[in-house]
Amino acid sequence: MNNALRSLLQPIFIVLAVFLCCFQIYTTSGIFMVNSTLQRVAHLSIVLCLVFLFIPVSGKYKKEKHEPTIFVLFDICLAVLALAVAAYYFLNEVAIVERFAYVDPVEDIQILLGTILIVLVLEATRRTSGLPLVIVALCFIAYALFGANLPGPLAHTEISYEALIEQLFLLTEGIYGVAITAAATMIFAFVLFGSFLEVSTMSNLFIDLSCLLTKKTKGGPAKVSIFASALFGTISGSAQANVYGTGIFTIPLMKRVGYQPHFAGAVEACASTGGQLMPPIMGAAAFIMADVTGLGYLTIAKSALLPSILFYLSLYSMIHFEALKYNIGTMPEEEIPSKQSVISRLYYMLPLAFIIIVMVMGRSVNSAAFAGCLVIFLLSLFRKETRLTPPRLKDVAVCAARNTLMISSCCACAGIVVGIIGLTGGGFKLINLIMNFVDGNLFLLLVMLMITCFIVGMGVPTAPAYIIVSVLAAPAMIKLGVPVISAHMFCLYYAVLSTITPPVCMAAFSAAGIAESNAMRTGFTSVKLGAIAFIIPFFFVYQPELLFTGSVTEILSVVVTSVIGVIALTAGLQQYFAARCSIIESIILFASGLCLVYPGMFTDVIGVGGIIFIYAYQRYVKMRKNRME
């Protein structure tokens, strides 16, 4: 940065970044056993230090030309306070662990340090992800302190400030709870894995392979976006990061072949969002789900496979019918990499395959990720352009540290919300209100919870959005007989989709910036393109076989009918099938798609019949038109 004092902090940032990576490998690789609570405390304190050293008060990553010196000094003080909180925890760890929760008094120094930690977490969250999650956390803090005065069923017993600090700071139910645990273990391991791929440039293969696969298809660049975002998004774990990682290449290409700027941006936003649902790695929220449900990450990844395929199939079909309807061209020849070049680099995919094999063998997710990093390092040595020399290894550490700042800060902030929900019983009160309102109607419950997910997820990163929603919504669904995996996948899906849902749709806004299009128009176009994705969670609640639960015959039957149904739904929305569709034809196609996705042989027969009828009718009209010409 141009500010001399801030520039002096850059070497400290690099040292801390390298230390964080070494610390994480040491404590979470499975080779060494460490106290899990102290590991979380250390992780969060280092992350907070990095946030205050790297991100200015303005909350912008870009370099400040004229940053007041007082702001830099203020950030140094915040970083020191973060270390002081961790130092107290380390020095008094035995006393903190052995105290009787809710019985022993909270000391004045603990109240002071707990207050400082809450303020630091809120400020770090504001700088890394903006105000929405901070506002949510502040509302919950206000609810904890003043909710006893509320009228009606949302009121709770009076909670003192000391009790609040105890819950959020001294116990593992708040800031140092399940969310930061996932961020400090599984999530960081895969952030580091993604950084190895990025710095080694091996991730470029994903875009090149996508270009080669879609080179001769109508609207090719938009389809490149789908494949590239699915591949890249599964390691980036962030919709916005995915937009910038692949969108800077795909959006200009889409515009060149004839797509409108807002449509190009919407395609990239939707494709990037789906990357958080695509196995084998998925996004940060999937690791948290594995912790919360206790089902294991492989079970989560297996269950997410078919819904994520349906997500991308629906998006692919929407783009395909759009290209046919407006006769949009193929990929420019000069942009297509040679087949030999791509084939010669296919071994770059080995780290992903290795991770899957290691997890199937029963090793922990952390061990698999770190082993994958080692494989990338070894493979990088074969080519000069990918070789990870010591300076580039330093870049890996800096990249991993930078990419984990938002995730860990937001997970700590989400811990505030979860801790207060547990302390006040607010979640159970809300569930009872919703359950009384829906009166056992599962469909009405799902609609209400979907809306809740969108409200909570507005402007909030996926991981904390999922944490908050799953605490509130999943128990209500489970109470009505929905399987645990279906309930949590429902919450995850809509937490992910909130990034493309107006009025606050961060992935769409990011894509609009690259496409130079209207942000809200891009957001609403994203919703149209992802319309089928908004229905899919209802599918797997009513048809758990979509999550690979049930017999092989049932699963295969559901796979076939769902795939055909999704294509019919998209054809109806785009008003194009074998030819342009009238309103009546579109309605029949959409209804047929719903019948195929809804469980039951009778509805499947109706759905197939409707599709065959529309296809035959359009072919007949086309043949008749050709004869007349």
Short mmCIF file of C-alpha atoms in Angstrom, two decimals, residues 77-468:
data_model
loop_
_atom_site.label_atom_id
_atom_site.label_comp_id
_atom_site.label_asym_id
_atom_site.label_seq_id
_atom_site.Cartn_x
_atom_site.Cartn_y
_atom_site.Cartn_z
CA CYS A 77 -4.14 -2.14 18.44
CA LEU A 78 -6.98 -4.44 17.34
CA ALA A 79 -4.50 -7.11 16.26
CA VAL A 80 -2.73 -6.86 19.65
CA LEU A 81 -6.08 -7.18 21.46
CA ALA A 82 -6.87 -10.33 19.47
CA LEU A 83 -3.58 -11.85 20.61
CA ALA A 84 -4.22 -10.74 24.20
CA VAL A 85 -7.58 -12.56 24.29
CA ALA A 86 -5.91 -15.75 23.03
CA ALA A 87 -3.02 -15.36 25.49
CA TYR A 88 -5.46 -15.16 28.42
CA TYR A 89 -7.24 -18.29 27.21
CA PHE A 90 -3.96 -20.21 26.88
CA LEU A 91 -2.68 -19.11 30.31
CA ASN A 92 -5.96 -19.92 32.07
CA GLU A 93 -7.11 -22.89 30.04
CA VAL A 94 -7.30 -25.32 32.98
CA ALA A 95 -9.36 -22.93 35.10
CA ILE A 96 -11.72 -22.18 32.20
CA VAL A 97 -12.26 -25.87 31.40
CA GLU A 98 -12.77 -26.92 35.06
CA ARG A 99 -15.20 -24.14 36.05
CA PHE A 100 -18.88 -25.07 36.52
CA ALA A 101 -20.89 -23.60 33.69
CA TYR A 102 -23.72 -21.28 34.73
CA VAL A 103 -22.68 -21.74 38.40
CA ASP A 104 -19.23 -20.23 38.91
CA PRO A 105 -19.19 -16.43 38.65
CA VAL A 106 -17.75 -14.74 35.58
CA GLU A 107 -14.71 -12.64 36.52
CA ASP A 108 -14.40 -8.98 35.55
CA ILE A 109 -11.37 -9.67 33.35
CA GLN A 110 -13.36 -12.38 31.53
CA ILE A 111 -16.26 -9.97 30.95
CA LEU A 112 -13.82 -7.41 29.54
CA LEU A 113 -12.00 -9.86 27.28
CA GLY A 114 -15.25 -11.50 26.17
CA THR A 115 -16.65 -8.11 25.21
CA ILE A 116 -13.46 -7.31 23.29
CA LEU A 117 -13.64 -10.62 21.43
CA ILE A 118 -17.27 -10.04 20.40
CA VAL A 119 -16.41 -6.56 19.12
CA LEU A 120 -13.36 -7.88 17.24
CA VAL A 121 -15.37 -10.66 15.60
CA LEU A 122 -18.12 -8.25 14.55
CA GLU A 123 -15.59 -5.78 13.11
CA ALA A 124 -13.67 -8.51 11.29
CA THR A 125 -16.95 -9.78 9.81
CA ARG A 126 -17.88 -6.27 8.68
CA ARG A 127 -14.56 -5.86 6.91
CA THR A 128 -14.60 -9.24 5.19
CA SER A 129 -18.27 -9.66 4.23
CA GLY A 130 -20.09 -6.41 4.91
CA LEU A 131 -22.86 -5.43 7.31
CA PRO A 132 -25.67 -8.00 6.80
CA LEU A 133 -24.31 -10.75 9.07
CA VAL A 134 -23.15 -8.16 11.62
CA ILE A 135 -26.69 -6.73 11.77
CA VAL A 136 -28.12 -10.22 12.27
CA ALA A 137 -25.66 -10.88 15.13
CA LEU A 138 -26.42 -7.52 16.77
CA CYS A 139 -30.16 -8.23 16.58
CA PHE A 140 -29.61 -11.54 18.37
CA ILE A 141 -27.43 -9.88 21.02
CA ALA A 142 -30.20 -7.32 21.58
CA TYR A 143 -32.71 -10.19 21.78
CA ALA A 144 -30.60 -11.93 24.42
CA LEU A 145 -30.29 -8.81 26.57
CA PHE A 146 -33.79 -7.35 26.15
CA GLY A 147 -35.92 -10.26 24.89
CA ALA A 148 -37.28 -10.87 28.39
CA ASN A 149 -39.35 -7.69 27.94
CA LEU A 150 -40.99 -8.85 24.71
CA PRO A 151 -44.68 -9.74 24.79
CA GLY A 152 -45.97 -13.12 23.72
CA PRO A 153 -44.25 -16.47 23.16
CA LEU A 154 -40.91 -15.04 21.92
CA ALA A 155 -40.11 -13.67 25.39
CA HIS A 156 -37.44 -15.53 27.38
CA THR A 157 -36.26 -15.55 30.95
CA GLU A 158 -34.02 -12.62 31.86
CA ILE A 159 -30.37 -13.08 30.88
CA SER A 160 -27.58 -11.06 32.46
CA TYR A 161 -24.67 -9.67 30.49
CA GLU A 162 -22.35 -11.94 32.46
CA ALA A 163 -24.33 -15.00 31.35
CA LEU A 164 -24.14 -13.82 27.75
CA ILE A 165 -20.35 -13.45 27.91
CA GLU A 166 -20.04 -16.86 29.56
CA GLN A 167 -22.03 -18.47 26.75
CA LEU A 168 -20.18 -16.74 23.92
CA PHE A 169 -16.63 -16.60 25.31
CA LEU A 170 -16.01 -19.17 28.05
CA LEU A 171 -18.07 -22.07 26.71
CA THR A 172 -17.85 -23.94 23.43
CA GLU A 173 -21.46 -23.11 22.57
CA GLY A 174 -20.74 -19.67 21.12
CA ILE A 175 -17.82 -18.10 19.26
CA TYR A 176 -15.61 -21.12 19.86
CA GLY A 177 -18.40 -23.51 18.86
CA VAL A 178 -19.09 -25.87 15.98
CA ALA A 179 -18.83 -23.22 13.25
CA ILE A 180 -15.29 -22.07 14.04
CA THR A 181 -14.35 -25.71 14.67
CA ALA A 182 -15.21 -26.56 11.07
CA ALA A 183 -13.46 -23.41 9.80
CA ALA A 184 -10.30 -24.23 11.74
CA THR A 185 -10.14 -27.85 10.57
CA MET A 186 -11.88 -29.23 7.48
CA ILE A 187 -12.59 -25.93 5.76
CA PHE A 188 -9.06 -24.57 6.10
CA ALA A 189 -7.63 -27.87 4.87
CA PHE A 190 -9.54 -27.52 1.60
CA VAL A 191 -8.87 -23.79 1.35
CA LEU A 192 -5.18 -24.71 1.44
CA PHE A 193 -5.80 -27.42 -1.17
CA GLY A 194 -7.47 -24.87 -3.45
CA SER A 195 -4.60 -22.44 -2.93
CA PHE A 196 -2.10 -25.10 -4.02
CA LEU A 197 -4.11 -25.64 -7.21
CA GLU A 198 -4.45 -21.90 -7.84
CA VAL A 199 -0.83 -20.88 -7.29
CA SER A 200 0.51 -23.87 -9.24
CA THR A 201 -1.87 -22.82 -12.10
CA MET A 202 -3.14 -26.40 -12.31
CA SER A 203 -6.68 -25.06 -11.91
CA ASN A 204 -6.40 -23.53 -15.42
CA LEU A 205 -7.02 -27.02 -16.74
CA PHE A 206 -10.65 -26.75 -15.63
CA ILE A 207 -11.39 -23.87 -18.00
CA ASP A 208 -9.37 -25.36 -20.88
CA LEU A 209 -11.10 -28.72 -20.51
CA SER A 210 -14.48 -27.00 -20.45
CA CYS A 211 -13.65 -25.07 -23.64
CA LEU A 212 -12.68 -28.28 -25.39
CA LEU A 213 -15.84 -30.12 -24.32
CA THR A 214 -18.20 -27.38 -25.52
CA LYS A 215 -16.33 -26.06 -28.58
CA LYS A 216 -18.90 -27.16 -31.19
CA THR A 217 -22.14 -26.65 -29.26
CA LYS A 218 -24.58 -23.76 -29.64
CA GLY A 219 -23.89 -21.01 -27.12
CA GLY A 220 -20.60 -22.73 -26.24
CA PRO A 221 -19.08 -20.04 -23.98
CA ALA A 222 -22.10 -20.16 -21.65
CA LYS A 223 -21.68 -23.91 -21.39
CA VAL A 224 -17.98 -23.41 -20.67
CA SER A 225 -19.11 -21.36 -17.69
CA ILE A 226 -21.13 -24.29 -16.40
CA PHE A 227 -18.37 -26.89 -16.65
CA ALA A 228 -15.60 -24.56 -15.49
CA SER A 229 -17.59 -23.26 -12.54
CA ALA A 230 -18.61 -26.76 -11.48
CA LEU A 231 -14.97 -27.87 -11.53
CA PHE A 232 -13.45 -24.70 -10.10
CA GLY A 233 -16.29 -24.04 -7.66
CA THR A 234 -15.92 -27.39 -6.01
CA ILE A 235 -12.47 -26.33 -4.78
CA SER A 236 -13.05 -22.61 -4.22
CA GLY A 237 -16.10 -23.06 -1.99
CA SER A 238 -17.26 -19.48 -2.53
CA ALA A 239 -19.71 -18.25 -5.16
CA GLN A 240 -18.07 -14.82 -5.39
CA ALA A 241 -14.56 -16.31 -5.65
CA ASN A 242 -15.84 -18.63 -8.35
CA VAL A 243 -17.37 -15.71 -10.28
CA TYR A 244 -14.05 -13.90 -10.37
CA GLY A 245 -12.03 -17.07 -10.93
CA THR A 246 -13.89 -18.16 -14.08
CA GLY A 247 -16.11 -15.19 -14.97
CA ILE A 248 -13.29 -12.94 -16.11
CA PHE A 249 -12.81 -15.48 -18.94
CA THR A 250 -16.33 -16.74 -19.67
CA ILE A 251 -18.41 -13.54 -19.44
CA PRO A 252 -16.54 -11.60 -22.17
CA LEU A 253 -16.69 -14.73 -24.39
CA MET A 254 -20.46 -15.02 -23.90
CA LYS A 255 -20.91 -11.38 -24.85
CA ARG A 256 -18.79 -11.85 -27.98
CA VAL A 257 -20.98 -14.66 -29.36
CA GLY A 258 -24.23 -12.74 -28.85
CA TYR A 259 -25.47 -13.09 -25.27
CA GLN A 260 -26.78 -9.93 -23.61
CA PRO A 261 -24.49 -8.65 -20.79
CA HIS A 262 -27.08 -9.25 -18.06
CA PHE A 263 -27.69 -12.81 -19.33
CA ALA A 264 -23.94 -13.56 -19.46
CA GLY A 265 -23.52 -12.30 -15.91
CA ALA A 266 -26.52 -14.31 -14.71
CA VAL A 267 -25.19 -17.52 -16.28
CA GLU A 268 -21.86 -17.12 -14.50
CA ALA A 269 -23.53 -16.24 -11.18
CA CYS A 270 -25.74 -19.35 -11.31
CA ALA A 271 -22.92 -21.63 -12.45
CA SER A 272 -20.60 -20.29 -9.75
CA THR A 273 -23.25 -20.71 -7.06
CA GLY A 274 -23.75 -24.37 -7.93
CA GLY A 275 -20.06 -25.05 -7.34
CA GLN A 276 -20.74 -25.03 -3.59
CA LEU A 277 -23.07 -27.99 -4.06
CA MET A 278 -20.86 -30.07 -6.35
CA PRO A 279 -18.93 -33.03 -4.84
CA PRO A 280 -16.29 -34.19 -4.23
CA ILE A 281 -15.32 -31.11 -2.21
CA MET A 282 -18.34 -28.75 -2.26
CA GLY A 283 -18.27 -25.58 -0.18
CA ALA A 284 -17.51 -24.70 3.43
CA ALA A 285 -21.09 -25.28 4.59
CA ALA A 286 -20.93 -28.97 3.63
CA PHE A 287 -18.15 -29.59 6.15
CA ILE A 288 -20.17 -27.84 8.83
CA MET A 289 -23.17 -30.00 7.93
CA ALA A 290 -21.05 -33.11 8.39
CA ASP A 291 -20.17 -31.89 11.89
CA VAL A 292 -23.71 -30.84 12.83
CA THR A 293 -25.47 -33.98 11.59
CA GLY A 294 -22.73 -36.46 12.51
CA LEU A 295 -23.38 -38.27 9.21
CA GLY A 296 -19.83 -37.98 7.88
CA TYR A 297 -18.61 -35.99 4.92
CA LEU A 298 -18.76 -38.86 2.42
CA THR A 299 -22.47 -39.30 3.17
CA ILE A 300 -23.05 -35.58 2.64
CA ALA A 301 -21.12 -35.60 -0.66
CA LYS A 302 -22.94 -38.71 -1.89
CA SER A 303 -26.33 -37.19 -1.06
CA ALA A 304 -25.44 -33.90 -2.79
CA LEU A 305 -24.32 -35.54 -6.04
CA LEU A 306 -27.64 -36.00 -7.85
CA PRO A 307 -29.21 -32.67 -6.73
CA SER A 308 -26.08 -30.84 -7.90
CA ILE A 309 -26.19 -32.67 -11.25
CA LEU A 310 -29.86 -31.69 -11.62
CA PHE A 311 -28.89 -28.09 -10.77
CA TYR A 312 -26.34 -27.95 -13.56
CA LEU A 313 -28.54 -29.94 -15.95
CA SER A 314 -31.30 -27.37 -15.51
CA LEU A 315 -28.87 -24.52 -16.09
CA TYR A 316 -27.36 -26.26 -19.13
CA SER A 317 -30.83 -26.85 -20.59
CA MET A 318 -31.85 -23.23 -20.00
CA ILE A 319 -28.74 -22.05 -21.85
CA HIS A 320 -29.14 -24.62 -24.63
CA PHE A 321 -32.74 -23.65 -25.35
CA GLU A 322 -31.78 -19.96 -25.15
CA ALA A 323 -29.03 -20.53 -27.74
CA LEU A 324 -31.38 -22.45 -30.05
CA LYS A 325 -34.14 -19.85 -29.70
CA TYR A 326 -31.88 -16.94 -30.63
CA ASN A 327 -29.41 -18.88 -32.82
CA ILE A 328 -26.39 -17.95 -30.70
CA GLY A 329 -23.08 -19.14 -32.11
CA THR A 330 -20.33 -21.47 -31.00
CA MET A 331 -16.99 -20.84 -29.32
CA PRO A 332 -14.49 -18.68 -31.30
CA GLU A 333 -11.86 -20.99 -32.79
CA GLU A 334 -8.92 -18.97 -31.46
CA GLU A 335 -10.17 -19.38 -27.88
CA ILE A 336 -10.19 -23.18 -27.97
CA PRO A 337 -7.06 -24.88 -26.57
CA SER A 338 -5.57 -27.73 -28.51
CA LYS A 339 -6.73 -31.23 -27.67
CA GLN A 340 -3.14 -32.37 -27.19
CA SER A 341 -2.46 -29.56 -24.71
CA VAL A 342 -5.44 -30.51 -22.57
CA ILE A 343 -4.78 -34.25 -22.71
CA SER A 344 -1.14 -33.74 -21.72
CA ARG A 345 -2.33 -31.99 -18.54
CA LEU A 346 -5.13 -34.33 -17.51
CA TYR A 347 -2.93 -35.67 -14.74
CA TYR A 348 -3.68 -32.38 -12.96
CA MET A 349 -6.97 -34.04 -11.97
CA LEU A 350 -5.13 -36.69 -9.95
CA PRO A 351 -5.21 -34.72 -6.65
CA LEU A 352 -9.03 -34.66 -6.75
CA ALA A 353 -9.15 -38.39 -7.46
CA PHE A 354 -6.58 -39.02 -4.72
CA ILE A 355 -8.69 -37.13 -2.15
CA ILE A 356 -11.73 -39.26 -2.96
CA ILE A 357 -9.72 -42.48 -2.70
CA VAL A 358 -8.21 -41.48 0.66
CA MET A 359 -11.64 -40.63 2.11
CA VAL A 360 -13.17 -43.87 0.80
CA MET A 361 -10.31 -45.72 2.53
CA GLY A 362 -11.61 -44.32 5.82
CA ARG A 363 -9.10 -41.56 6.52
CA SER A 364 -10.30 -38.24 7.88
CA VAL A 365 -11.31 -35.36 5.62
CA ASN A 366 -8.40 -33.30 6.96
CA SER A 367 -5.88 -36.01 6.19
CA ALA A 368 -7.28 -36.41 2.68
CA ALA A 369 -7.00 -32.67 1.97
CA PHE A 370 -3.44 -32.39 3.25
CA ALA A 371 -2.47 -35.52 1.32
CA GLY A 372 -3.99 -33.88 -1.77
CA CYS A 373 -1.78 -30.83 -1.17
CA LEU A 374 1.27 -33.11 -1.08
CA VAL A 375 0.20 -34.74 -4.37
CA ILE A 376 -0.16 -31.30 -6.01
CA PHE A 377 3.32 -30.35 -4.81
CA LEU A 378 4.84 -33.52 -6.25
CA LEU A 379 2.99 -33.21 -9.58
CA SER A 380 3.94 -29.54 -9.88
CA LEU A 381 7.61 -30.53 -10.13
CA PHE A 382 7.09 -32.08 -13.58
CA ARG A 383 6.58 -28.75 -15.37
CA LYS A 384 8.41 -25.47 -15.04
CA GLU A 385 5.21 -23.39 -15.22
CA THR A 386 3.61 -25.30 -12.33
CA ARG A 387 6.68 -25.90 -10.15
CA LEU A 388 6.13 -24.82 -6.55
CA THR A 389 9.42 -23.19 -5.62
CA PRO A 390 9.91 -21.72 -2.10
CA PRO A 391 8.69 -18.24 -3.19
CA ARG A 392 5.57 -19.79 -4.71
CA LEU A 393 5.01 -21.88 -1.57
CA LYS A 394 5.00 -18.58 0.30
CA ASP A 395 2.34 -17.40 -2.18
CA VAL A 396 0.33 -20.53 -1.40
CA ALA A 397 0.35 -19.65 2.30
CA VAL A 398 -0.64 -16.04 1.63
CA CYS A 399 -3.41 -17.14 -0.75
CA ALA A 400 -4.78 -19.67 1.78
CA ALA A 401 -4.66 -17.13 4.61
CA ARG A 402 -6.38 -14.49 2.49
CA ASN A 403 -9.10 -16.91 1.38
CA THR A 404 -9.85 -18.07 4.92
CA LEU A 405 -10.30 -14.59 6.42
CA MET A 406 -13.95 -14.20 5.43
CA ILE A 407 -14.87 -17.81 6.16
CA SER A 408 -13.42 -17.92 9.68
CA SER A 409 -14.61 -14.42 10.62
CA CYS A 410 -18.15 -15.19 9.47
CA CYS A 411 -18.16 -18.59 11.18
CA ALA A 412 -17.12 -16.93 14.46
CA CYS A 413 -19.91 -14.37 13.97
CA ALA A 414 -22.40 -17.14 13.24
CA GLY A 415 -21.26 -18.71 16.51
CA ILE A 416 -22.62 -15.63 18.29
CA VAL A 417 -26.05 -16.25 16.76
CA VAL A 418 -26.02 -19.99 17.47
CA GLY A 419 -24.85 -19.44 21.04
CA ILE A 420 -27.66 -16.97 21.73
CA ILE A 421 -30.26 -19.27 20.17
CA GLY A 422 -29.12 -21.99 22.57
CA LEU A 423 -29.02 -19.63 25.56
CA THR A 424 -32.46 -18.06 25.02
CA GLY A 425 -34.26 -21.04 23.54
CA GLY A 426 -35.32 -18.70 20.73
CA GLY A 427 -34.98 -21.42 18.13
CA PHE A 428 -37.45 -23.70 19.90
CA LYS A 429 -39.87 -20.80 20.36
CA LEU A 430 -39.74 -19.96 16.65
CA ILE A 431 -40.17 -23.61 15.69
CA ASN A 432 -43.24 -23.90 17.92
CA LEU A 433 -44.73 -20.76 16.35
CA ILE A 434 -44.14 -22.08 12.84
CA MET A 435 -45.42 -25.55 13.69
CA ASN A 436 -48.60 -24.11 15.21
CA PHE A 437 -49.13 -21.97 12.11
CA VAL A 438 -48.63 -24.75 9.52
CA ASP A 439 -50.63 -27.24 11.61
CA GLY A 440 -48.81 -30.29 10.26
CA ASN A 441 -48.84 -29.18 6.60
CA LEU A 442 -45.38 -30.13 5.30
CA PHE A 443 -45.63 -28.18 2.04
CA LEU A 444 -46.59 -24.96 3.83
CA LEU A 445 -43.74 -25.52 6.30
CA LEU A 446 -41.24 -25.93 3.44
CA VAL A 447 -42.43 -22.72 1.78
CA MET A 448 -42.08 -20.78 5.03
CA LEU A 449 -38.63 -22.20 5.70
CA MET A 450 -37.54 -21.43 2.13
CA ILE A 451 -38.51 -17.78 2.66
CA THR A 452 -36.70 -17.80 6.02
CA CYS A 453 -33.55 -19.10 4.31
CA PHE A 454 -33.65 -16.27 1.76
CA ILE A 455 -34.18 -13.62 4.45
CA VAL A 456 -31.38 -14.93 6.66
CA GLY A 457 -29.10 -15.48 3.66
CA MET A 458 -29.40 -11.95 2.23
CA GLY A 459 -25.82 -10.74 1.88
CA VAL A 460 -24.60 -13.42 4.28
CA PRO A 461 -21.97 -15.96 3.15
CA THR A 462 -23.27 -19.47 2.65
CA ALA A 463 -21.63 -21.12 5.67
CA PRO A 464 -23.05 -18.83 8.39
CA ALA A 465 -26.39 -18.66 6.54
CA TYR A 466 -26.60 -22.46 6.62
CA ILE A 467 -25.61 -22.59 10.30
CA ILE A 468 -28.32 -20.15 11.35
#
